[in-house]
């Protein structure tokens, strides 16, 4: 049943997560949609055929290009020479360059561009005036300051053309200078477009950050190692988007520190997910694989920290290759564990598989696809992986909570049993000690009397009577202990035969009442005529009657003891009533429990008499109860099914 409930819960949570993920995908695609792209010819982008008040267009990227840095005046005068197109090999060779394009607009007005700056410093001119500077563009490494950011650039023009000149410089990384996608429209449309583009990133990163905080709190409260590992995974993934992190930083942030931080975070995600899988499948993996993978990636990260970025910036691919053996080992190992895994284990396996595929694919394309450098390729896969792990952790935590609660209840039950055992031993020891002390005392007195000349026979008879009485009491207590052991061990045998309860009550009254009654009470019998026999164990029912009768006379002085027998519908009812001291509500509630010493209505101070009576009557398929009012007496009533009507036991 528990496994079925876990599966139902997992399906429900996956369905909810899928719905949220689809909404997120919708936001993402809305922000990243490739709107209409106008043509470019001879460096002119014609936008006159577009309704820019309603739509956003994507500018073409093959602008006129000049190696080196050139001002708009130099381009206009022809001093920079003839333009050409930027070639793929230029990215690794040219450290600076200049782009130019002229936009032909439907009319003048307020327009805007939403784009990423070029790698790794950018300056933009509009109609000859500088309108944007990201980092410091310079012709040499001495004055160069790298920095990137996403921007919304307002552009105002009174005419129907707008000339844009974009300069870049790159002296910090092996690659850079490639033109980025530019979204162009009216200022209002671009602001809305940029917000839509950023919304899924903030939702994704913010959700992961909240999840990291939640599972970190889980770790602090419950000390579960898998919660700490999962919190670390979520935290690294939350800050993997350059676009989100840069938007939170001041304008003069240190790009070198940022790049190194992204590199280390990207590589450390691998061992963190392997560590999480290690904790979710304890004892199933060789720890040295995880340690070796983390150590190798840590060594690469150390080199990135120490070496210039012009050298270490190309370490992304080696880092991915270093992580491949360890991740493949874990992946192949969990695949073999799939058939024997529970729901949580299979979700963990799915999460690890999705993570490896998504993150590795993104890492392999990171240096070749500019879009991936900024926004990433794997958010969908990583979100799915995180959801799988989250569901697995929730199921494991629910199972752990159930086990802990079960252990707690078991500990409480064991503690209660120990307390009952201790109390029982104390009570039994006390009760056994009393008759033994009395027997010892009277035996010693008898020895003294026998030493007299001549011995006093009356004193001897007096001592012997008390010894016999206490020995009988001791015998009854020992028999009760044996009965309790037989009852609780399920060994109480019943030898049933047809018995006349009327005859049994009369014989009990004749043979036992005078011997049991020390207080001069009167016995009354009220027995209905013509009652059929009852199928029962005669000795056990006689034991019940002796217990109840002895109990009644002990708590009644100079009163009346009444034994009643009447017929009911399918049963016969015996009632043992007295006019003694009675019982309060608390004593009645505890009367049939074992091992507890009571002061009022228990046969013997050990508290076992009524407990044994109840078990015997229940074994016959009958019922027993107490009616009592303090100061007015007590009646113990039990019913036995007539022959052929007894319950199965």
Coordinates of C-alpha atoms in Angstrom, one line a residue:
X1 CA 0.0 0.0 0.0
X2 CA 2.8 2.4 0.9
X3 CA 4.6 1.7 -2.4
X4 CA 1.3 2.4 -4.3
X5 CA 0.8 5.6 -2.4
X6 CA 4.4 6.7 -3.3
X7 CA 3.7 6.0 -7.0
X8 CA 0.5 7.9 -7.0
X9 CA 2.2 10.9 -5.2
X10 CA 5.1 10.8 -7.7
X11 CA 2.7 10.8 -10.7
X12 CA 0.7 13.7 -9.3
X13 CA 3.9 15.7 -8.6
X14 CA 5.3 14.9 -12.0
X15 CA 2.1 16.1 -13.6
X16 CA 2.2 19.3 -11.7
X17 CA 5.8 19.8 -12.4
X18 CA 5.2 19.1 -16.1
X19 CA 2.5 21.8 -16.2
X20 CA 4.7 24.3 -14.6
X21 CA 7.6 23.4 -16.9
X22 CA 5.3 23.8 -20.0
X23 CA 4.4 27.3 -18.7
X24 CA 8.1 28.1 -18.3
X25 CA 8.8 26.8 -21.8
X26 CA 6.1 29.1 -23.1
X27 CA 7.7 32.1 -21.4
X28 CA 11.1 31.0 -22.6
X29 CA 10.1 30.6 -26.2
X30 CA 8.1 33.9 -26.1
X31 CA 11.3 35.7 -25.0
X32 CA 13.6 33.8 -27.5
X33 CA 11.3 33.8 -30.5
X34 CA 13.1 34.8 -33.8
X35 CA 10.9 37.5 -35.1
X36 CA 10.9 38.8 -38.7
X37 CA 14.4 39.3 -40.1
X38 CA 14.8 42.1 -42.7
X39 CA 17.4 41.8 -45.5
X40 CA 20.7 43.6 -45.7
X41 CA 22.4 44.9 -48.9
X42 CA 25.5 47.0 -49.2
X43 CA 25.5 47.6 -45.4
X44 CA 21.9 48.9 -45.4
X45 CA 19.1 47.2 -43.4
X46 CA 15.7 48.1 -44.9
X47 CA 13.0 48.3 -42.2
X48 CA 10.4 50.3 -44.2
X49 CA 8.2 47.3 -44.8
X50 CA 7.7 46.5 -41.1
X51 CA 5.2 47.9 -38.7
X52 CA 7.6 48.6 -35.9
X53 CA 4.7 49.9 -33.7
X54 CA 3.4 46.3 -33.5
X55 CA 6.3 43.9 -34.1
X56 CA 9.9 43.3 -33.1
X57 CA 12.4 42.5 -35.8
X58 CA 15.7 40.6 -35.6
X59 CA 18.5 42.5 -37.3
X60 CA 20.8 40.5 -39.7
X61 CA 24.4 40.0 -38.5
X62 CA 26.5 40.2 -41.6
X63 CA 27.3 43.9 -41.2
X64 CA 30.3 45.6 -43.0
X65 CA 33.4 44.9 -41.0
X66 CA 36.9 46.5 -40.6
X67 CA 39.7 45.0 -38.6
X68 CA 40.9 47.3 -35.8
X69 CA 39.2 50.2 -34.2
X70 CA 37.8 53.0 -36.4
X71 CA 35.7 56.0 -35.6
X72 CA 32.5 56.8 -37.5
X73 CA 34.3 59.8 -39.1
X74 CA 37.1 57.5 -40.4
X75 CA 34.5 55.1 -41.9
X76 CA 32.6 57.9 -43.5
X77 CA 35.7 59.5 -45.0
X78 CA 37.1 56.2 -46.3
X79 CA 40.3 56.4 -44.3
X80 CA 39.6 52.9 -42.8
X81 CA 39.7 51.3 -46.2
X82 CA 37.2 49.0 -47.9
X83 CA 34.9 46.9 -45.6
X84 CA 34.6 43.1 -45.7
X85 CA 32.6 40.4 -43.9
X86 CA 33.7 39.0 -40.5
X87 CA 35.0 35.4 -41.1
X88 CA 34.9 32.5 -38.6
X89 CA 38.7 32.4 -38.4
X90 CA 38.7 36.2 -37.4
X91 CA 37.3 35.2 -34.0
X92 CA 40.6 33.7 -32.9
X93 CA 42.9 36.1 -34.8
X94 CA 41.6 39.6 -34.6
X95 CA 41.8 41.3 -31.2
X96 CA 39.7 44.3 -32.2
X97 CA 37.3 45.3 -35.0
X98 CA 34.6 47.6 -36.1
X99 CA 31.1 46.9 -37.6
X100 CA 28.8 49.3 -39.4
X101 CA 25.2 49.2 -40.7
X102 CA 22.6 51.8 -41.7
X103 CA 19.0 51.2 -40.7
X104 CA 16.4 52.6 -43.1
X105 CA 13.3 53.3 -41.0
X106 CA 9.6 54.0 -41.8
X107 CA 9.9 57.3 -39.9
X108 CA 11.8 59.1 -37.2
X109 CA 11.1 58.5 -33.5
X110 CA 12.2 56.6 -30.4
X111 CA 13.5 53.1 -31.1
X112 CA 15.6 50.7 -29.1
X113 CA 17.9 47.6 -29.4
X114 CA 18.0 44.6 -27.0
X115 CA 21.2 42.5 -27.4
X116 CA 24.3 41.2 -25.7
X117 CA 27.5 43.2 -25.9
X118 CA 30.4 41.7 -28.0
X119 CA 33.2 39.7 -26.4
X120 CA 34.8 41.2 -24.3
X121 CA 34.4 45.0 -24.5
X122 CA 32.0 47.0 -26.7
X123 CA 31.4 50.6 -27.8
X124 CA 28.4 51.7 -29.9
X125 CA 27.9 54.9 -31.9
X126 CA 24.5 56.1 -33.2
X127 CA 24.7 58.7 -36.0
X128 CA 28.2 59.5 -34.9
X129 CA 27.6 59.8 -31.1
X130 CA 28.7 57.3 -28.5
X131 CA 25.6 55.8 -26.9
X132 CA 26.9 52.7 -25.1
X133 CA 30.2 51.5 -23.6
X134 CA 30.6 48.1 -21.9
X135 CA 34.0 47.6 -20.5
X136 CA 36.9 49.6 -22.1
X137 CA 37.6 49.2 -25.8
X138 CA 41.3 49.7 -26.6
X139 CA 43.7 48.9 -29.4
X140 CA 46.1 47.1 -27.0
X141 CA 46.0 45.0 -23.9
X142 CA 47.3 47.9 -21.8
X143 CA 44.1 50.0 -21.8
X144 CA 41.6 47.1 -22.3
X145 CA 39.1 46.3 -19.6
X146 CA 36.8 43.3 -20.3
X147 CA 33.1 43.2 -19.4
X148 CA 29.9 41.9 -21.0
X149 CA 26.2 42.6 -20.3
X150 CA 22.8 42.4 -21.8
X151 CA 21.4 45.8 -22.7
X152 CA 18.4 47.8 -23.8
X153 CA 19.8 50.7 -25.9
X154 CA 17.3 53.6 -26.6
X155 CA 17.9 55.2 -30.0
X156 CA 16.3 58.5 -31.1
X157 CA 16.4 59.8 -34.7
X158 CA 14.5 62.6 -36.4
X159 CA 15.2 61.3 -39.9
X160 CA 14.4 58.0 -41.7
X161 CA 17.9 56.5 -41.4
X162 CA 20.1 55.6 -38.5
X163 CA 23.8 54.7 -38.7
X164 CA 25.1 52.3 -36.1
X165 CA 28.8 51.6 -35.5
X166 CA 29.9 48.8 -33.1
X167 CA 33.5 48.5 -31.9
X168 CA 34.9 45.5 -30.0
X169 CA 38.2 44.6 -28.3
X170 CA 39.3 41.2 -26.9
X171 CA 42.7 40.7 -25.2
X172 CA 41.5 38.3 -22.4
X173 CA 40.1 35.2 -24.1
X174 CA 41.1 33.0 -27.1
X175 CA 37.9 33.8 -28.9
X176 CA 35.6 36.9 -29.3
X177 CA 34.2 39.6 -31.5
X178 CA 31.4 37.8 -33.1
X179 CA 28.2 39.9 -33.8
X180 CA 25.3 39.0 -31.5
X181 CA 21.6 38.8 -32.2
X182 CA 19.9 42.2 -32.0
X183 CA 16.2 42.7 -31.5
X184 CA 15.0 46.1 -32.9
X185 CA 11.6 47.9 -32.5
X186 CA 10.1 50.9 -30.7
X187 CA 11.3 51.5 -27.2
X188 CA 8.0 50.3 -25.6
X189 CA 8.1 47.0 -27.6
X190 CA 11.8 46.4 -26.8
X191 CA 11.3 46.9 -23.1
X192 CA 8.5 44.4 -23.1
X193 CA 10.5 42.0 -25.2
X194 CA 13.5 42.2 -22.9
X195 CA 11.3 41.6 -19.8
X196 CA 9.8 38.5 -21.5
X197 CA 13.3 37.3 -22.4
X198 CA 14.5 37.6 -18.8
X199 CA 11.5 36.3 -17.0
X200 CA 12.1 32.6 -17.5
X201 CA 15.7 33.0 -16.5
X202 CA 14.7 34.7 -13.3
X203 CA 12.0 32.1 -12.6
X204 CA 14.4 29.2 -13.2
X205 CA 17.3 30.6 -11.2
X206 CA 15.1 32.0 -8.4
X207 CA 13.2 28.7 -8.1
X208 CA 16.5 26.8 -7.8
X209 CA 17.8 29.2 -5.2
X210 CA 14.7 28.8 -3.1
X211 CA 14.9 25.1 -3.5
X212 CA 18.6 25.2 -2.4
X213 CA 17.6 27.2 0.7
X214 CA 14.8 24.7 1.6
X215 CA 17.0 21.6 1.3
X216 CA 19.8 23.3 3.2
X217 CA 17.3 23.9 6.0
X218 CA 16.3 20.3 5.8
X219 CA 19.9 19.3 6.2
X220 CA 20.4 21.6 9.2
X221 CA 17.2 20.2 10.9
X222 CA 17.5 16.5 10.1
X223 CA 21.2 16.1 9.2
X224 CA 20.5 14.2 5.9
X225 CA 23.6 14.2 3.7
X226 CA 21.5 13.8 0.5
X227 CA 19.7 17.1 1.3
X228 CA 22.9 19.0 1.6
X229 CA 24.2 17.5 -1.7
X230 CA 21.0 18.4 -3.5
X231 CA 21.0 22.0 -2.0
X232 CA 24.5 22.4 -3.4
X233 CA 23.5 21.1 -6.8
X234 CA 20.5 23.5 -6.9
X235 CA 22.7 26.4 -5.8
X236 CA 25.3 25.8 -8.6
X237 CA 22.5 25.5 -11.2
X238 CA 20.8 28.6 -9.9
X239 CA 23.8 30.8 -10.7
X240 CA 24.8 29.2 -14.0
X241 CA 23.1 31.9 -16.2
X242 CA 25.5 34.7 -17.0
X243 CA 22.5 36.9 -18.0
X244 CA 20.9 36.5 -14.6
X245 CA 24.1 36.9 -12.5
X246 CA 25.4 39.9 -14.5
X247 CA 22.1 41.7 -14.1
X248 CA 22.6 41.5 -10.3
X249 CA 26.1 42.8 -10.3
X250 CA 27.3 46.4 -10.3
X251 CA 28.3 48.0 -13.6
X252 CA 32.0 47.9 -12.8
X253 CA 32.2 44.2 -11.8
X254 CA 35.4 42.2 -12.3
X255 CA 34.9 40.1 -15.4
X256 CA 38.0 37.9 -14.7
X257 CA 36.6 36.9 -11.4
X258 CA 33.2 36.3 -12.9
X259 CA 34.5 34.1 -15.7
X260 CA 36.6 32.0 -13.2
X261 CA 33.5 31.6 -11.0
X262 CA 31.3 30.4 -13.9
X263 CA 34.0 28.0 -15.0
X264 CA 34.4 26.5 -11.5
X265 CA 30.7 26.3 -11.0
X266 CA 30.1 24.6 -14.3
X267 CA 32.7 21.9 -13.6
X268 CA 31.8 21.3 -10.0
X269 CA 28.2 20.5 -10.9
X270 CA 29.4 17.1 -12.1
X271 CA 30.8 15.8 -8.8
X272 CA 27.9 17.4 -6.9
X273 CA 25.4 15.4 -8.8
X274 CA 27.5 12.2 -8.5
X275 CA 27.8 12.9 -4.7
X276 CA 24.0 13.2 -4.5
X277 CA 23.6 9.9 -6.4
X278 CA 26.2 8.3 -4.1
X279 CA 24.1 9.3 -1.0
X280 CA 20.8 8.1 -2.6
X281 CA 22.3 4.7 -3.4
X282 CA 24.5 4.0 -0.3
X283 CA 27.1 1.2 -0.7
X284 CA 26.5 0.8 -4.5
X285 CA 29.4 2.8 -5.8
X286 CA 33.2 2.9 -5.4
X287 CA 33.9 6.1 -3.6
X288 CA 37.3 6.5 -5.3
X289 CA 35.6 7.2 -8.6
X290 CA 33.9 10.2 -7.1
X291 CA 37.0 11.4 -5.3
X292 CA 39.1 11.0 -8.5
X293 CA 36.6 12.9 -10.6
X294 CA 36.3 15.7 -8.1
X295 CA 40.1 15.9 -7.6
X296 CA 40.8 16.0 -11.4
X297 CA 38.2 18.8 -12.0
X298 CA 39.6 20.6 -8.9
X299 CA 43.0 20.6 -10.5
X300 CA 41.7 22.1 -13.7
X301 CA 39.8 24.8 -11.7
X302 CA 43.1 25.6 -9.9
X303 CA 44.8 26.1 -13.2
X304 CA 42.0 28.4 -14.3
X305 CA 42.6 30.4 -11.1
X306 CA 46.3 30.7 -11.6
X307 CA 46.9 30.9 -15.4
X308 CA 46.0 33.8 -17.7
X309 CA 42.6 33.5 -19.3
X310 CA 44.1 33.7 -22.7
X311 CA 45.4 30.2 -21.9
X312 CA 43.0 28.7 -19.4
X313 CA 39.9 30.0 -21.2
X314 CA 40.1 27.0 -23.5
X315 CA 40.0 24.5 -20.7
X316 CA 36.2 23.9 -20.9
X317 CA 36.4 21.0 -23.3
X318 CA 39.2 19.2 -21.3
X319 CA 37.2 19.6 -18.1
X320 CA 34.2 18.0 -19.8
X321 CA 36.4 15.1 -21.0
X322 CA 37.8 14.7 -17.5
X323 CA 34.3 14.4 -16.1
X324 CA 33.2 11.8 -18.7
X325 CA 34.7 8.6 -17.2
X326 CA 33.3 9.1 -13.7
X327 CA 29.9 10.2 -14.9
X328 CA 29.7 7.2 -17.3
X329 CA 30.6 4.8 -14.5
X330 CA 27.8 6.2 -12.3
X331 CA 25.4 6.2 -15.2
X332 CA 26.1 2.6 -16.2
X333 CA 26.0 1.5 -12.5
X334 CA 22.6 3.1 -11.8
X335 CA 21.2 1.6 -15.1
X336 CA 22.1 -1.9 -13.8
X337 CA 20.3 -1.0 -10.5
X338 CA 17.1 0.1 -12.2
X339 CA 15.2 -3.2 -12.1
X340 CA 15.7 -3.7 -8.4
X341 CA 15.2 0.0 -7.4
X342 CA 12.1 1.4 -5.8
X343 CA 10.2 4.5 -7.0
X344 CA 12.7 6.9 -5.5
X345 CA 15.6 5.0 -6.9
X346 CA 14.2 5.0 -10.4
X347 CA 13.5 8.8 -10.2
X348 CA 17.1 9.3 -9.1
X349 CA 18.3 7.3 -12.1
X350 CA 16.2 9.3 -14.5
X351 CA 17.5 12.5 -12.9
X352 CA 21.1 11.6 -13.3
X353 CA 20.6 10.4 -16.9
X354 CA 18.8 13.7 -17.9
X355 CA 21.5 15.8 -16.1
X356 CA 24.4 14.1 -17.8
X357 CA 22.8 14.4 -21.3
X358 CA 21.7 18.0 -20.8
X359 CA 24.8 19.4 -19.1
X360 CA 27.3 17.5 -21.3
X361 CA 25.6 18.6 -24.5
X362 CA 25.6 22.2 -23.4
X363 CA 29.3 22.0 -22.3
X364 CA 30.3 20.5 -25.7
X365 CA 28.5 23.3 -27.6
X366 CA 29.5 26.1 -25.2
X367 CA 32.4 27.4 -27.3
X368 CA 30.8 27.0 -30.7
X369 CA 27.3 28.4 -30.3
X370 CA 27.3 32.1 -29.0
X371 CA 23.7 31.8 -27.8
X372 CA 24.6 29.0 -25.5
X373 CA 27.4 31.1 -24.0
X374 CA 24.9 33.6 -22.7
X375 CA 21.7 31.8 -21.9
X376 CA 22.6 28.1 -21.9
X377 CA 21.1 25.2 -23.8
X378 CA 20.1 22.8 -20.9
X379 CA 17.6 24.7 -18.7
X380 CA 14.8 22.3 -19.8
X381 CA 16.8 19.2 -19.2
X382 CA 18.3 20.5 -15.9
X383 CA 14.8 21.4 -14.7
X384 CA 13.6 17.9 -15.4
X385 CA 16.6 16.4 -13.6
X386 CA 16.1 18.6 -10.6
X387 CA 12.4 17.7 -10.4
X388 CA 13.3 14.0 -10.6
X389 CA 15.7 14.3 -7.7
X390 CA 13.3 16.4 -5.7
X391 CA 10.6 13.8 -6.0
X392 CA 13.1 11.1 -5.1
X393 CA 14.2 13.0 -2.0
X394 CA 10.6 13.7 -0.9
X395 CA 9.7 10.0 -1.2
X396 CA 12.9 9.0 0.7
X397 CA 12.2 11.6 3.4
X398 CA 8.5 10.4 3.7
X399 CA 9.8 6.8 4.1
X400 CA 12.4 7.9 6.6
X401 CA 9.7 9.8 8.6
X402 CA 7.5 6.7 8.6
X403 CA 10.4 4.5 9.8
X404 CA 11.3 7.0 12.5
X405 CA 7.7 7.2 13.7
X406 CA 7.5 3.4 13.7
X407 CA 10.7 3.2 15.7
X408 CA 9.5 5.9 18.1
X409 CA 6.3 4.0 18.7
X410 CA 8.2 0.8 19.1
X411 CA 10.5 2.4 21.6
X412 CA 7.5 3.8 23.5
X413 CA 5.9 0.4 23.5
X414 CA 9.1 -1.3 24.7
X415 CA 9.4 1.4 27.4
X416 CA 5.8 0.8 28.5
X417 CA 6.4 -3.0 28.6
X418 CA 9.5 -2.5 30.6
X419 CA 7.7 -0.3 33.1
X420 CA 4.8 -2.8 33.3
X421 CA 7.4 -5.6 33.8
X422 CA 9.2 -3.7 36.5
X423 CA 5.9 -2.8 38.3
X424 CA 4.7 -6.4 38.0
X425 CA 7.9 -7.8 39.5
X426 CA 7.7 -5.3 42.3
X427 CA 4.1 -6.1 43.1
X428 CA 4.6 -9.9 42.8
X429 CA 7.7 -9.7 45.0
X430 CA 5.7 -7.8 47.5
X431 CA 2.8 -10.2 47.4
X432 CA 5.0 -13.3 47.6
X433 CA 7.0 -11.8 50.4
X434 CA 4.0 -11.3 52.6
X435 CA 2.8 -14.9 52.9
X436 CA 6.3 -16.1 53.1
X437 CA 7.0 -13.7 56.0
X438 CA 3.8 -14.9 57.8
X439 CA 4.6 -18.6 57.2
X440 CA 8.2 -18.0 58.5
X441 CA 6.9 -16.1 61.6
X442 CA 4.3 -18.8 62.6
X443 CA 6.8 -21.6 61.9
X444 CA 9.3 -19.9 64.3
X445 CA 6.6 -19.4 66.9
X446 CA 5.7 -23.1 66.6
X447 CA 9.4 -24.1 67.2
X448 CA 9.3 -22.0 70.4
X449 CA 6.1 -23.6 71.5
X450 CA 7.5 -27.1 70.9
X451 CA 10.4 -26.1 73.1
X452 CA 8.1 -25.6 76.1
X453 CA 7.4 -28.3 78.6
X454 CA 4.7 -29.3 78.0
X455 CA 3.9 -27.6 74.6
X456 CA 0.7 -25.6 74.3
X457 CA -1.3 -27.5 71.7
X458 CA -3.8 -24.7 71.1
X459 CA -1.0 -22.3 70.2
X460 CA 0.4 -25.0 67.8
X461 CA -3.0 -25.4 66.1
X462 CA -3.4 -21.6 65.8
X463 CA 0.0 -21.3 64.2
X464 CA -0.6 -24.3 61.9
X465 CA -3.9 -22.8 60.7
X466 CA -2.2 -19.5 59.7
X467 CA 0.6 -21.4 58.0
X468 CA -1.9 -23.5 56.0
X469 CA -3.9 -20.3 55.1
X470 CA -0.9 -18.4 53.9
X471 CA 0.5 -21.4 52.0
X472 CA -2.9 -21.7 50.2
X473 CA -2.7 -18.0 49.4
X474 CA 0.8 -18.4 48.1
X475 CA -0.3 -21.4 46.0
X476 CA -3.2 -19.3 44.5
X477 CA -0.8 -16.6 43.6
X478 CA 1.7 -19.0 41.9
X479 CA -1.2 -20.5 40.0
X480 CA -2.3 -17.0 38.9
X481 CA 1.2 -16.3 37.6
X482 CA 1.1 -19.5 35.6
X483 CA -2.3 -18.6 34.2
X484 CA -1.1 -15.2 33.2
X485 CA 1.9 -16.7 31.5
X486 CA -0.3 -19.2 29.7
X487 CA -2.7 -16.5 28.6
X488 CA -0.1 -14.1 27.3
X489 CA 1.7 -17.0 25.6
X490 CA -1.4 -18.3 23.9
X491 CA -1.2 -21.6 25.7
X492 CA -4.4 -21.5 27.8
X493 CA -6.2 -24.8 27.0
X494 CA -10.0 -25.2 27.2
X495 CA -11.6 -28.6 27.6
X496 CA -15.3 -27.9 27.0
X497 CA -18.2 -30.1 28.0
X498 CA -21.9 -29.6 28.8
X499 CA -22.1 -28.0 32.3
X500 CA -25.1 -27.1 34.4
X501 CA -24.3 -23.6 35.7
X502 CA -27.1 -23.9 38.3
X503 CA -25.5 -27.0 39.8
X504 CA -22.1 -25.4 39.7
X505 CA -23.2 -22.4 41.6
X506 CA -25.0 -24.5 44.3
X507 CA -21.9 -26.7 44.8
X508 CA -19.7 -23.6 45.0
X509 CA -22.0 -22.1 47.6
X510 CA -22.1 -25.3 49.7
X511 CA -18.4 -26.1 49.6
X512 CA -16.6 -22.8 49.4
X513 CA -18.5 -19.9 50.9
X514 CA -18.0 -20.7 54.6
X515 CA -14.3 -21.3 53.9
X516 CA -13.8 -18.1 51.9
X517 CA -15.8 -15.7 54.1
X518 CA -14.0 -14.3 57.1
X519 CA -16.4 -11.5 57.8
X520 CA -19.7 -13.1 58.7
X521 CA -21.5 -12.3 55.5
X522 CA -24.8 -13.9 54.3
X523 CA -25.0 -15.8 51.0
X524 CA -28.1 -15.6 48.8
X525 CA -28.7 -17.8 45.7
X526 CA -31.1 -16.6 42.9
X527 CA -31.1 -19.3 40.3
X528 CA -33.7 -19.6 37.5
X529 CA -35.3 -23.0 36.9
X530 CA -35.1 -25.2 33.8
X531 CA -31.9 -23.8 32.4
X532 CA -30.1 -25.9 29.8
X533 CA -26.4 -26.9 30.0
X534 CA -23.7 -24.6 28.8
X535 CA -20.7 -25.8 26.8
X536 CA -17.7 -24.7 28.8
X537 CA -14.5 -25.7 30.7
X538 CA -15.9 -26.5 34.1
X539 CA -12.6 -26.0 36.0
X540 CA -12.0 -22.6 34.4
X541 CA -15.5 -21.3 35.1
X542 CA -15.2 -22.6 38.7
X543 CA -11.8 -20.6 38.8
X544 CA -13.7 -17.5 37.7
X545 CA -16.4 -18.0 40.4
X546 CA -13.8 -18.6 43.1
X547 CA -12.0 -15.4 42.2
X548 CA -15.2 -13.3 42.1
X549 CA -16.6 -14.8 45.3
X550 CA -13.3 -14.4 47.1
X551 CA -13.1 -10.8 45.9
X552 CA -16.6 -10.0 47.1
X553 CA -16.2 -11.4 50.6
X554 CA -12.9 -9.6 51.1
X555 CA -14.5 -6.2 50.6
X556 CA -17.8 -6.9 52.4
X557 CA -18.2 -7.0 56.2
X558 CA -21.5 -8.2 57.8
X559 CA -23.3 -7.8 54.5
X560 CA -24.9 -9.9 51.8
X561 CA -23.3 -11.8 48.9
X562 CA -25.7 -12.7 46.1
X563 CA -25.1 -15.3 43.4
X564 CA -27.6 -15.0 40.5
X565 CA -28.2 -17.0 37.4
X566 CA -30.7 -16.1 34.7
X567 CA -31.3 -16.9 31.0
X568 CA -30.9 -14.4 28.2
X569 CA -31.4 -14.7 24.5
X570 CA -28.9 -17.3 23.6
X571 CA -26.8 -16.9 26.7
X572 CA -26.8 -17.4 30.5
X573 CA -25.8 -14.6 32.9
X574 CA -24.1 -15.0 36.2
X575 CA -24.0 -12.2 38.6
X576 CA -21.8 -12.0 41.8
X577 CA -23.0 -9.0 43.8
X578 CA -22.2 -7.7 47.3
X579 CA -23.1 -4.9 49.6
X580 CA -19.6 -3.9 50.4
X581 CA -17.5 -0.8 49.9
X582 CA -17.9 -0.4 46.1
X583 CA -15.6 1.0 43.5
X584 CA -15.1 4.5 42.0
X585 CA -14.9 5.1 38.2
X586 CA -11.1 5.1 38.1
X587 CA -10.9 1.7 39.7
X588 CA -13.6 0.3 37.4
X589 CA -11.7 1.5 34.4
X590 CA -8.5 -0.3 35.5
X591 CA -10.1 -3.4 37.0
X592 CA -9.4 -5.8 34.1
X593 CA -5.9 -4.7 33.3
X594 CA -2.9 -6.9 34.4
X595 CA 0.1 -6.2 36.5
X596 CA -1.2 -3.1 38.2
X597 CA -1.8 -3.1 42.0
X598 CA -5.2 -1.9 43.1
X599 CA -6.7 -1.2 46.5
X600 CA -10.4 -1.8 46.0
X601 CA -11.8 -4.6 43.8
X602 CA -8.9 -6.9 42.8
X603 CA -8.7 -10.5 43.8
X604 CA -5.3 -10.5 45.5
X605 CA -3.1 -7.5 45.6
X606 CA -1.1 -8.5 42.6
X607 CA -3.9 -7.3 40.3
X608 CA -4.2 -10.5 38.2
X609 CA -7.5 -12.0 39.3
X610 CA -9.9 -10.0 37.2
X611 CA -7.5 -10.0 34.3
X612 CA -7.5 -13.8 34.3
X613 CA -11.3 -13.9 34.7
X614 CA -11.8 -11.7 31.6
X615 CA -9.4 -13.8 29.5
X616 CA -11.2 -17.0 30.5
X617 CA -14.7 -15.6 29.7
X618 CA -13.4 -14.1 26.4
X619 CA -12.0 -17.6 25.5
X620 CA -15.5 -18.9 25.9
X621 CA -17.0 -16.3 23.6
X622 CA -18.6 -14.4 26.5
X623 CA -18.5 -11.0 28.1
X624 CA -17.7 -9.7 31.6
X625 CA -18.3 -6.3 33.2
X626 CA -18.6 -4.4 36.5
X627 CA -21.4 -2.4 38.0
X628 CA -20.6 -0.5 41.2
X629 CA -21.3 2.6 43.3
X630 CA -18.9 3.6 46.0
X631 CA -20.4 2.7 49.4
X632 CA -23.2 0.7 48.0
X633 CA -21.5 -2.5 46.7
X634 CA -20.3 -4.0 43.5
X635 CA -21.7 -6.6 41.0
X636 CA -19.5 -8.5 38.6
X637 CA -21.6 -9.8 35.7
X638 CA -20.5 -12.3 33.0
X639 CA -22.4 -14.0 30.2
X640 CA -21.7 -17.4 28.6
X641 CA -23.2 -18.6 25.3
X642 CA -25.6 -21.6 25.7
X643 CA -24.5 -24.9 24.1
X644 CA -24.2 -24.4 20.3
X645 CA -24.1 -20.6 20.5
X646 CA -20.5 -20.1 21.7
X647 CA -18.2 -17.8 19.6
X648 CA -15.2 -19.0 17.7
X649 CA -12.0 -18.4 19.7

